[in-house]
PDB file of C-alpha atoms in Angstrom:
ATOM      1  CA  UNK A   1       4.949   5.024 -45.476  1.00 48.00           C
ATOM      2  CA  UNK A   2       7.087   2.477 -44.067  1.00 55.00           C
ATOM      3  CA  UNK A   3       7.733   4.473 -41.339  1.00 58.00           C
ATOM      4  CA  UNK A   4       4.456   4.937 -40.599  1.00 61.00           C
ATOM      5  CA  UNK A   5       3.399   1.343 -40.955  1.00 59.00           C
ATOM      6  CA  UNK A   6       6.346   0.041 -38.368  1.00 57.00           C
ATOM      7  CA  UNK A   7       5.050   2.681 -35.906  1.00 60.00           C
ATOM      8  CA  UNK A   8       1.283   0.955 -36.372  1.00 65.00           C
ATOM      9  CA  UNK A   9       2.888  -2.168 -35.811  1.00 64.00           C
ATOM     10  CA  UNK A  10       5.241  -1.098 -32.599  1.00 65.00           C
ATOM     11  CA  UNK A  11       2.031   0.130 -31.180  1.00 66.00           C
ATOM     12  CA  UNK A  12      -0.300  -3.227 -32.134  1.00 73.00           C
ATOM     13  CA  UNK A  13       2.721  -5.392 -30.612  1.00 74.00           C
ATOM     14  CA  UNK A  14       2.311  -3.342 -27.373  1.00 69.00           C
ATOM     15  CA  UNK A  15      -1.757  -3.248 -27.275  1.00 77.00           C
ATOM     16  CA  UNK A  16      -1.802  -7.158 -27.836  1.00 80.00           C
ATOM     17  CA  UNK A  17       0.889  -7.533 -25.233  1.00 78.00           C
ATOM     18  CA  UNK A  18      -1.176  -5.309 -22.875  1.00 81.00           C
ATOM     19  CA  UNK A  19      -4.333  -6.890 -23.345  1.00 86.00           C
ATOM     20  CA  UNK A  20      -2.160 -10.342 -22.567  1.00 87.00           C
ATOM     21  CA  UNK A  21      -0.870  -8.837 -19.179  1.00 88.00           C
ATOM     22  CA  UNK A  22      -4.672  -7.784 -18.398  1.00 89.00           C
ATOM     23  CA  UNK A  23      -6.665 -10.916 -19.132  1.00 91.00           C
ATOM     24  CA  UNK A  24      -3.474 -13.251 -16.935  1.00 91.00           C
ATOM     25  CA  UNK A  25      -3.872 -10.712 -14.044  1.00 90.00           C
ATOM     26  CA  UNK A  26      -7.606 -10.700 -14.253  1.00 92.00           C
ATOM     27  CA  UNK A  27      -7.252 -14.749 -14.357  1.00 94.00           C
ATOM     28  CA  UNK A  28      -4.856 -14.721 -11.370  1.00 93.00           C
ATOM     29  CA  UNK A  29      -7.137 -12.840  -9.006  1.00 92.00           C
ATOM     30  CA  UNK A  30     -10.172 -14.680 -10.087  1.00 94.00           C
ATOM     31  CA  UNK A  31      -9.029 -18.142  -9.513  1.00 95.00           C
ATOM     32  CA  UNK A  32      -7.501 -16.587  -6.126  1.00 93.00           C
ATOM     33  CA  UNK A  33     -10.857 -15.194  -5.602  1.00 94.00           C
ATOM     34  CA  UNK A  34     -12.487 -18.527  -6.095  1.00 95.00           C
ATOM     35  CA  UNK A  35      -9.847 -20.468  -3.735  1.00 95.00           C
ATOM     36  CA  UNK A  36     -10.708 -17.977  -0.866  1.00 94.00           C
ATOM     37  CA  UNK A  37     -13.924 -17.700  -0.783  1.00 93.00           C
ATOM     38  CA  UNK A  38     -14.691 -21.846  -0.962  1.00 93.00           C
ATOM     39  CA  UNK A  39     -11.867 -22.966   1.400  1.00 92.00           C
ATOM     40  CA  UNK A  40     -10.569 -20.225   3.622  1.00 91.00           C
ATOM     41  CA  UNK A  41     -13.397 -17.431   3.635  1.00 92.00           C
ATOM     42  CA  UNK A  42     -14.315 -18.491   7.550  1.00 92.00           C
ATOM     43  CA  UNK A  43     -10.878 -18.860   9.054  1.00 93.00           C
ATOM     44  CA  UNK A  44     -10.331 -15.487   7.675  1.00 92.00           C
ATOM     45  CA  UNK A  45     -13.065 -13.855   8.165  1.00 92.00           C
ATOM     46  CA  UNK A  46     -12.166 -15.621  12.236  1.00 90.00           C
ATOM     47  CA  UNK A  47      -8.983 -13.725  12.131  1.00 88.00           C
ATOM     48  CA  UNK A  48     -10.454 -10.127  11.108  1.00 88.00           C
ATOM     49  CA  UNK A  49     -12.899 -10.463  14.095  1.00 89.00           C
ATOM     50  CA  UNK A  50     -10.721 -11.778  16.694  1.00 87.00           C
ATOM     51  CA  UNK A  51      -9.971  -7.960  17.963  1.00 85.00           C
ATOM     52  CA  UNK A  52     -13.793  -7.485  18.878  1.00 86.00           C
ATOM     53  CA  UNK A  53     -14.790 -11.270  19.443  1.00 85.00           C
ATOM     54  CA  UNK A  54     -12.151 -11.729  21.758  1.00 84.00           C
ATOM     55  CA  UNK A  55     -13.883  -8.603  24.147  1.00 82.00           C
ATOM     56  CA  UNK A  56     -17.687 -10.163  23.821  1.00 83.00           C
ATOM     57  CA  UNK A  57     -18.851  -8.149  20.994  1.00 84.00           C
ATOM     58  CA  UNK A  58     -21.386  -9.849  18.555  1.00 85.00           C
ATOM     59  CA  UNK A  59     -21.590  -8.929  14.798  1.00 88.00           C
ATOM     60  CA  UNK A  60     -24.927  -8.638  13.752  1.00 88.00           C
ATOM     61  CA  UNK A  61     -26.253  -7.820   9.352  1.00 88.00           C
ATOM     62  CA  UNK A  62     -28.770  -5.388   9.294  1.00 86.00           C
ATOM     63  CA  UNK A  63     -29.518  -6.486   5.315  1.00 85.00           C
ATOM     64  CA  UNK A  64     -29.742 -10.020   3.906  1.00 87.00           C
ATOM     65  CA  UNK A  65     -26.776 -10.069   1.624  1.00 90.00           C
ATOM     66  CA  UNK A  66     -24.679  -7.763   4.014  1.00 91.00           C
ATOM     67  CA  UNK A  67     -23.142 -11.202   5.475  1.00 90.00           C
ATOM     68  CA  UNK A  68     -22.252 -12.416   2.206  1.00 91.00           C
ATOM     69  CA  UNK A  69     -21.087  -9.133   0.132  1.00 92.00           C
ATOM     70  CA  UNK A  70     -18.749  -8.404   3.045  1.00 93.00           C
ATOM     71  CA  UNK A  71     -17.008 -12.411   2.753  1.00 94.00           C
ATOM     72  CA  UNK A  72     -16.515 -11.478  -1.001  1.00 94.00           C
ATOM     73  CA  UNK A  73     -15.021  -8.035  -0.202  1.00 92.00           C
ATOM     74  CA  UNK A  74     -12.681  -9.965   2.072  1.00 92.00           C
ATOM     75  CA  UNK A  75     -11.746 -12.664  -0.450  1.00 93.00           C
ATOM     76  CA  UNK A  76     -11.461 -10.393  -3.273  1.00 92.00           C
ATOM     77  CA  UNK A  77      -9.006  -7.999  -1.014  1.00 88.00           C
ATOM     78  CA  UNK A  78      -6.967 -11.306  -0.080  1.00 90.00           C
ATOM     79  CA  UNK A  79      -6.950 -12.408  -3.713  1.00 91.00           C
ATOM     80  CA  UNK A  80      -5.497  -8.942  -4.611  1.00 87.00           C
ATOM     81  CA  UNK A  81      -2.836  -9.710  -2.163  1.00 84.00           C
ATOM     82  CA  UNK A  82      -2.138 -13.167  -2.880  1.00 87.00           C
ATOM     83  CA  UNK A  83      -2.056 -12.658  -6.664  1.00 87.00           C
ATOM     84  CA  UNK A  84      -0.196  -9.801  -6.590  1.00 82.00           C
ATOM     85  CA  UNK A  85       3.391 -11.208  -7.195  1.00 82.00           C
ATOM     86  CA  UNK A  86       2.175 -12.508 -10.187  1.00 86.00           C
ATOM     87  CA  UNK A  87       0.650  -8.790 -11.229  1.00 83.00           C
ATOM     88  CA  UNK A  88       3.622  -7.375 -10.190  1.00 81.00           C
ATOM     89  CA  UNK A  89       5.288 -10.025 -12.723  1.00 82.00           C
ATOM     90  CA  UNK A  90       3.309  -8.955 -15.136  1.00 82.00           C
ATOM     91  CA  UNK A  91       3.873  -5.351 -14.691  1.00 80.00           C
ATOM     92  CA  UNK A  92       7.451  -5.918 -14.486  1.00 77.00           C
ATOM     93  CA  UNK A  93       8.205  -8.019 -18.300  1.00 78.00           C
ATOM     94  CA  UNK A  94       5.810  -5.122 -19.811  1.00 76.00           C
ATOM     95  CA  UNK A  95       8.211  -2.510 -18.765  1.00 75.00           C
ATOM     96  CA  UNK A  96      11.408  -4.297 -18.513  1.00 75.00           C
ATOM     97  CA  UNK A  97      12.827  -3.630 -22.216  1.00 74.00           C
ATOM     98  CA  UNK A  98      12.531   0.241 -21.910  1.00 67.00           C
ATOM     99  CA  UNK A  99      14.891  -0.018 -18.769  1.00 67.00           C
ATOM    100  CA  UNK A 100      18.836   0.190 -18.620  1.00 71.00           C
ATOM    101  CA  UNK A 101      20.718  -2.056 -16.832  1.00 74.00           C
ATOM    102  CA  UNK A 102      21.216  -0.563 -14.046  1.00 70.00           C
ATOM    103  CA  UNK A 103      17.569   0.660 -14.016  1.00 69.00           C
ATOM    104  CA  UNK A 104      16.433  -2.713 -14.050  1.00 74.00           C
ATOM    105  CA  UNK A 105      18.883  -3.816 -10.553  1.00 77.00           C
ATOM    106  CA  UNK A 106      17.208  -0.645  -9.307  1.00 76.00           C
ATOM    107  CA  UNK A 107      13.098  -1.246 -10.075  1.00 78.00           C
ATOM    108  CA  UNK A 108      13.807  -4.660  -8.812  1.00 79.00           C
ATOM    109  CA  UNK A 109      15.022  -3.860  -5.398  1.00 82.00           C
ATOM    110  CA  UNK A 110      12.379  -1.027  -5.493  1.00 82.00           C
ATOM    111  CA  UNK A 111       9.851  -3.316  -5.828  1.00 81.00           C
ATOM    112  CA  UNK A 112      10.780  -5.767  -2.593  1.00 83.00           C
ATOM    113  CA  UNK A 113      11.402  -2.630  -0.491  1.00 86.00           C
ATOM    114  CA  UNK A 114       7.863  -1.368  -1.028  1.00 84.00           C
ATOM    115  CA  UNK A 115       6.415  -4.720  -0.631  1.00 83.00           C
ATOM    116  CA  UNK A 116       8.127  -5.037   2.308  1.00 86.00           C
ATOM    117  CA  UNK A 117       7.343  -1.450   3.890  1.00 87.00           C
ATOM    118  CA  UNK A 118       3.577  -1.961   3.435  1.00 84.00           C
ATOM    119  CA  UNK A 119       3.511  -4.780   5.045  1.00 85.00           C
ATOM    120  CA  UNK A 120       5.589  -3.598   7.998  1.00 87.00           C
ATOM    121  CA  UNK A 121       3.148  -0.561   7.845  1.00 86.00           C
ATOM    122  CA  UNK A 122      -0.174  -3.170   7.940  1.00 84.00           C
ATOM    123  CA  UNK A 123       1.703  -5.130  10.545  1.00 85.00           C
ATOM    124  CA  UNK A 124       2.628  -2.533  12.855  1.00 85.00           C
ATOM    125  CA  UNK A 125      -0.720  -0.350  12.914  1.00 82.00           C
ATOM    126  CA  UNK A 126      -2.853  -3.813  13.582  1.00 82.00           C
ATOM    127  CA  UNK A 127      -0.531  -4.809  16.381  1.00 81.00           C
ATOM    128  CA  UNK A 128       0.464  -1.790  17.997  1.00 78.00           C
ATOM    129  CA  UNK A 129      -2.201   0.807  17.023  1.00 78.00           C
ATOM    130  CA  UNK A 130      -5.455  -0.849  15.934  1.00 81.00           C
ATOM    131  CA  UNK A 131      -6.224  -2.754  19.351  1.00 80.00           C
ATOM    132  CA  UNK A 132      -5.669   0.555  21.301  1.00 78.00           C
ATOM    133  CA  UNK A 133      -8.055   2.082  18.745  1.00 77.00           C
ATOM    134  CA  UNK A 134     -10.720  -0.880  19.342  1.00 81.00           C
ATOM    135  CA  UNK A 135     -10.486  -0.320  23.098  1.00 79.00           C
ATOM    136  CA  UNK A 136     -10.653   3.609  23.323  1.00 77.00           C
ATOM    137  CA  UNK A 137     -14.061   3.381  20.949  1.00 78.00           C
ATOM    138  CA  UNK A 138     -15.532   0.192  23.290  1.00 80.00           C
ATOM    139  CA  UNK A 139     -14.963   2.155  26.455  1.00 78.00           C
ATOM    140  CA  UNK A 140     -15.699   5.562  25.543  1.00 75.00           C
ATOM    141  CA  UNK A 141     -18.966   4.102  24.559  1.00 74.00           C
ATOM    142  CA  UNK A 142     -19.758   1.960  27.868  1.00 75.00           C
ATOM    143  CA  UNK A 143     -22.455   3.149  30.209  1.00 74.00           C
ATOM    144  CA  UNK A 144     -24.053   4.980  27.553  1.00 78.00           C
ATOM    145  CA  UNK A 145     -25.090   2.121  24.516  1.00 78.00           C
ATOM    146  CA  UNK A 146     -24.600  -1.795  24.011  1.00 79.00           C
ATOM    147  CA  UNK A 147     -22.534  -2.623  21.289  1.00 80.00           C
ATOM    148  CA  UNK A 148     -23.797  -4.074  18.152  1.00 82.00           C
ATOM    149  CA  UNK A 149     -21.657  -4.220  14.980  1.00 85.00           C
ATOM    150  CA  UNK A 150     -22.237  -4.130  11.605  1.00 90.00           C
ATOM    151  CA  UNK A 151     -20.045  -6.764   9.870  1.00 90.00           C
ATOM    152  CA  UNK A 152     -19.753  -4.491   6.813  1.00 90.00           C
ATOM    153  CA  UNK A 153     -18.911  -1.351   8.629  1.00 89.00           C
ATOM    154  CA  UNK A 154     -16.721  -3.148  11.160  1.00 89.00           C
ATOM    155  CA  UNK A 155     -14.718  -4.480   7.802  1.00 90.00           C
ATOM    156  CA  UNK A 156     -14.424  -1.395   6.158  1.00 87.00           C
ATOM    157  CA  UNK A 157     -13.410   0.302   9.781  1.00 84.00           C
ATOM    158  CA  UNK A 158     -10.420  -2.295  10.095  1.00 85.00           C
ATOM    159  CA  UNK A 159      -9.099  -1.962   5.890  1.00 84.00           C
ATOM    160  CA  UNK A 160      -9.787   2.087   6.159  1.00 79.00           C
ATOM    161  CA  UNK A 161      -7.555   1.970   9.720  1.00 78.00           C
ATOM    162  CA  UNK A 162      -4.785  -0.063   8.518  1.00 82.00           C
ATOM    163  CA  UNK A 163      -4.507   0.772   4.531  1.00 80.00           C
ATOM    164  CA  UNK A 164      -3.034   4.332   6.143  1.00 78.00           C
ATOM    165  CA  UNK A 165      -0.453   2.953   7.960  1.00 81.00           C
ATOM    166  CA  UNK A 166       0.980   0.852   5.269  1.00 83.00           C
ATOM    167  CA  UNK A 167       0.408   3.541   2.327  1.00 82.00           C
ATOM    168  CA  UNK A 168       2.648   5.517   4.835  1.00 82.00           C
ATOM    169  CA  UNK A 169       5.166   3.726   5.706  1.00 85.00           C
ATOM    170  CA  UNK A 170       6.136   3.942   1.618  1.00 85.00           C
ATOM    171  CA  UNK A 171       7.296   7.609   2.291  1.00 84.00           C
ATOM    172  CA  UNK A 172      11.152   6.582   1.295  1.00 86.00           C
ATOM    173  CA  UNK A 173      10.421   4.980  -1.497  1.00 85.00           C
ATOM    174  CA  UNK A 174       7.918   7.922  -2.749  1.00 85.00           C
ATOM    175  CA  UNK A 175      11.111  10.460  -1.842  1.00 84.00           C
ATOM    176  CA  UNK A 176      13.342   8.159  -3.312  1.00 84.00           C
ATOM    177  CA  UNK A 177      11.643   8.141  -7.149  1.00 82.00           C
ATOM    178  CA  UNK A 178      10.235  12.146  -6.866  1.00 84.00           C
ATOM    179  CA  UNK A 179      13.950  12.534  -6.477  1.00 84.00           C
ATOM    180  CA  UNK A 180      15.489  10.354  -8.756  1.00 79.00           C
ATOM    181  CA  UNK A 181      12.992  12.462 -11.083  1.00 78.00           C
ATOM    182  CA  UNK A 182      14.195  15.490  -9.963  1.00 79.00           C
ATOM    183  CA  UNK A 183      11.231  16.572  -8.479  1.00 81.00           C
ATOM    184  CA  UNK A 184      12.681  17.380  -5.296  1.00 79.00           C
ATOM    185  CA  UNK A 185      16.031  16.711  -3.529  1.00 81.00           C
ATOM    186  CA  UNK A 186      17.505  16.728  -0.471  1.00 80.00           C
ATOM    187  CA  UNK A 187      17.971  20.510   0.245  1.00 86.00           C
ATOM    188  CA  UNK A 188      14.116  20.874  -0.568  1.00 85.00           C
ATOM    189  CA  UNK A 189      12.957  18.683   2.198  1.00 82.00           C
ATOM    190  CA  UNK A 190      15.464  19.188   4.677  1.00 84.00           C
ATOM    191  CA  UNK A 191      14.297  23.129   4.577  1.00 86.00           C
ATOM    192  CA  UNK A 192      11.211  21.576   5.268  1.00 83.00           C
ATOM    193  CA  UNK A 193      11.343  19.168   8.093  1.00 84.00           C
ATOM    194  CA  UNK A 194       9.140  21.644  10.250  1.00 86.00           C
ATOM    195  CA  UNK A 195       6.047  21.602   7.985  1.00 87.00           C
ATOM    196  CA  UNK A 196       6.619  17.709   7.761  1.00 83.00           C
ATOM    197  CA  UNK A 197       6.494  17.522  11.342  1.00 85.00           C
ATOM    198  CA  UNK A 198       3.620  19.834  11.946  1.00 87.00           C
ATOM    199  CA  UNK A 199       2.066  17.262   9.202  1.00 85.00           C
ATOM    200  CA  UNK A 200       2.631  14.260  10.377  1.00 81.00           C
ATOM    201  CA  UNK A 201       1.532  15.370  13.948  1.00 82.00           C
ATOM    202  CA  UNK A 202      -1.671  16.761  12.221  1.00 83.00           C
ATOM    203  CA  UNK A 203      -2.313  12.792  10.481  1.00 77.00           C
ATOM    204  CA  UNK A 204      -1.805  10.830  13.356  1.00 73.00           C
ATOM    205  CA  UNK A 205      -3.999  12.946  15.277  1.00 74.00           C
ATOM    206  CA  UNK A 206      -6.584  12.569  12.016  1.00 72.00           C
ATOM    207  CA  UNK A 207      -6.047   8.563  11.992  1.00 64.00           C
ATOM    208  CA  UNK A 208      -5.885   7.667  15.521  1.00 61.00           C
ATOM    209  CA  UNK A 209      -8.286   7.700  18.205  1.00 57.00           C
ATOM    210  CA  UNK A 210      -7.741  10.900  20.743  1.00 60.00           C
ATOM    211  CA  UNK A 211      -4.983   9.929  23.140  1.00 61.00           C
ATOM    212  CA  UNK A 212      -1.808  10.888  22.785  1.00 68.00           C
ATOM    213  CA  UNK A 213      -0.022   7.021  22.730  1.00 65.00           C
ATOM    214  CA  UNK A 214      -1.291   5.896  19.856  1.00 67.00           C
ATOM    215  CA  UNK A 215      -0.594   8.991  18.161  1.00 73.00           C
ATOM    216  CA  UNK A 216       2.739   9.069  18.944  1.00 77.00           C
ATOM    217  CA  UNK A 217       2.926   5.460  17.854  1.00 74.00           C
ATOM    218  CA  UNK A 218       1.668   6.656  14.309  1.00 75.00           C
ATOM    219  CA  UNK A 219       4.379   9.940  14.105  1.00 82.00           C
ATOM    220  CA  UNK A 220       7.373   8.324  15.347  1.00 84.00           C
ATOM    221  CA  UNK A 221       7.351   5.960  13.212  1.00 84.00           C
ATOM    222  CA  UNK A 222       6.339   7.946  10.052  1.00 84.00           C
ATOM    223  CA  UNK A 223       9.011  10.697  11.333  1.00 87.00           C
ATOM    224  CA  UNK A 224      11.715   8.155  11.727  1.00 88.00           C
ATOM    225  CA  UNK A 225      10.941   6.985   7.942  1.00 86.00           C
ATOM    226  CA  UNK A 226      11.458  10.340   7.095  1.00 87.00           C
ATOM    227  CA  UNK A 227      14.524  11.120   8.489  1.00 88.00           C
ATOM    228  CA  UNK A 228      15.622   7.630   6.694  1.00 86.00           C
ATOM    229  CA  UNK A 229      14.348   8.881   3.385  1.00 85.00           C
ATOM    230  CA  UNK A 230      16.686  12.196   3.601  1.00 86.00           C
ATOM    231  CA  UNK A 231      19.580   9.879   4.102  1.00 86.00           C
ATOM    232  CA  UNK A 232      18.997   7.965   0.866  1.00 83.00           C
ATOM    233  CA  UNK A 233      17.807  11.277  -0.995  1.00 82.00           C
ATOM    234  CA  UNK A 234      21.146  12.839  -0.043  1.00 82.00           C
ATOM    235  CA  UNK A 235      23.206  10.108  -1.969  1.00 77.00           C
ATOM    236  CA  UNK A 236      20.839  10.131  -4.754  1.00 75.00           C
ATOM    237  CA  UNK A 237      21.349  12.073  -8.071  1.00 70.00           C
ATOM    238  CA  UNK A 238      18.659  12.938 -10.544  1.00 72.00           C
ATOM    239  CA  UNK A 239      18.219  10.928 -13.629  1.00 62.00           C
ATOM    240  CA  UNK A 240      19.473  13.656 -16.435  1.00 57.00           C
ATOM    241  CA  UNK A 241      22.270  14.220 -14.066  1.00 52.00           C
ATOM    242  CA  UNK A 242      23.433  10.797 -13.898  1.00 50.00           C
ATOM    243  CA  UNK A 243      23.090  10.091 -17.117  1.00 50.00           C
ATOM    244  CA  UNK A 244      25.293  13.370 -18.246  1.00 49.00           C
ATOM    245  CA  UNK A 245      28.206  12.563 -15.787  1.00 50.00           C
ATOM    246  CA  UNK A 246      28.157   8.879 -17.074  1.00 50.00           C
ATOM    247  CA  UNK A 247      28.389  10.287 -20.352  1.00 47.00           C
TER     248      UNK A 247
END
């Protein structure tokens, strides 16, 4: 009975401390929200823009809250972003006592390497990739109608262009934990480089406009991150193992 009663109690203490973690990260990315949206909505909504505004392209709203639904998707997508250390804060001292040690060094690093990846990813495919995109859809469209974007559709265009590139550029650290638990290893994937090429090629034909350089400036990248990811996988042991030749 005691037993039972402590196991209640284990799992109240971890509800409560749940529920704790949800309502600060909830708080966080309202009062982010907020901030946004009354003192920086218009400089950043500027910024997202620029690309078309700087080539003589009006945005038009074909609905009356279309203006103002797509400023609060903004702010509510930079509130995620600016909040999110705090989140990941959050996330981390929930899961930090069922870690070892050296698991802890480990999650820690983890975590700055796919912060830092994404935003490489987001960084690279707006500078390099998304203006070549912008262009190839303005001309191939010249001589035949006039230009007249939706604010809303131009939004979600830009986040569902990007997103990919920085969701890809995570492909070591998504190697790097399915092989840490043992889900695959280095002799898997280097048997199957080939198919990883074919699919990558395949992607960046699926994500970029057609022409060939801004494919290319998708695969070599995500090709290159591969080839980076077998390195680390090479050197890196399962978790049973590691823990039965420490023992």
């Amino acid at each position: 009975m005691n037993q039972s009663q402590d196991q209640r109690q284990s799992v109240m203490t971890h509800l409560l401390a749940l529920r704790k973690i949800l309502v600060i990260c909830a708080a966080s990315i309202a009062a982010a929200f907020f901030l946004i949206f009354s003192l920086a909505i218009d400089p950043l909504m500027g910024l997202i823009l620029q690309p078309i505004t700087a080539r003589g392209i009006e945005v038009i709203y074909t609905a009356m809250s279309e203006a103002l639904t797509t400023k609060m998707k903004v702010a509510l997508i930079a509130a995620v972003v600016v909040s999110s250390p705090i989140v990941f804060w959050q996330i981390w001292s929930f899961v930090k006592p069922a870690l070892y040690t050296h698991e802890k060094k480990a999650v820690r690093l983890l975590f700055f390497i796919t912060v830092f990846l994404f935003l490489l990813g987001v960084a690279f495919c707006y500078g390099a990739v998304y203006m070549l995109a912008v262009d190839f859809f303005i001309v191939s469209g010249e001589n035949l109608a006039v230009p007249m974007l939706s604010i809303d559709k131009y939004v979600s265009f830009l986040f569902g262009f990007v997103v990919p590139f920085g969701l890809a550029f995570e492909l070591p650290v998504i190697l790097y934990v399915t092989t840490r638990m043992g889900v695959t290893n280095y002799q898997m994937l280097a048997s199957k480089r080939k198919f990883v090429i074919l699919a990558v090629v395949v992607i960046a034909a699926i994500l970029t406009p057609p022409d060939v350089v801004s494919q290319v400036l998708l695969a070599i990248p995500i090709l290159l991150l591969f080839e980076v990811a077998l390195l680390i996988c090479r050197h890196v042991k399962p978790r049973e193992q590691k823990e039965e030749a420490e023992a």
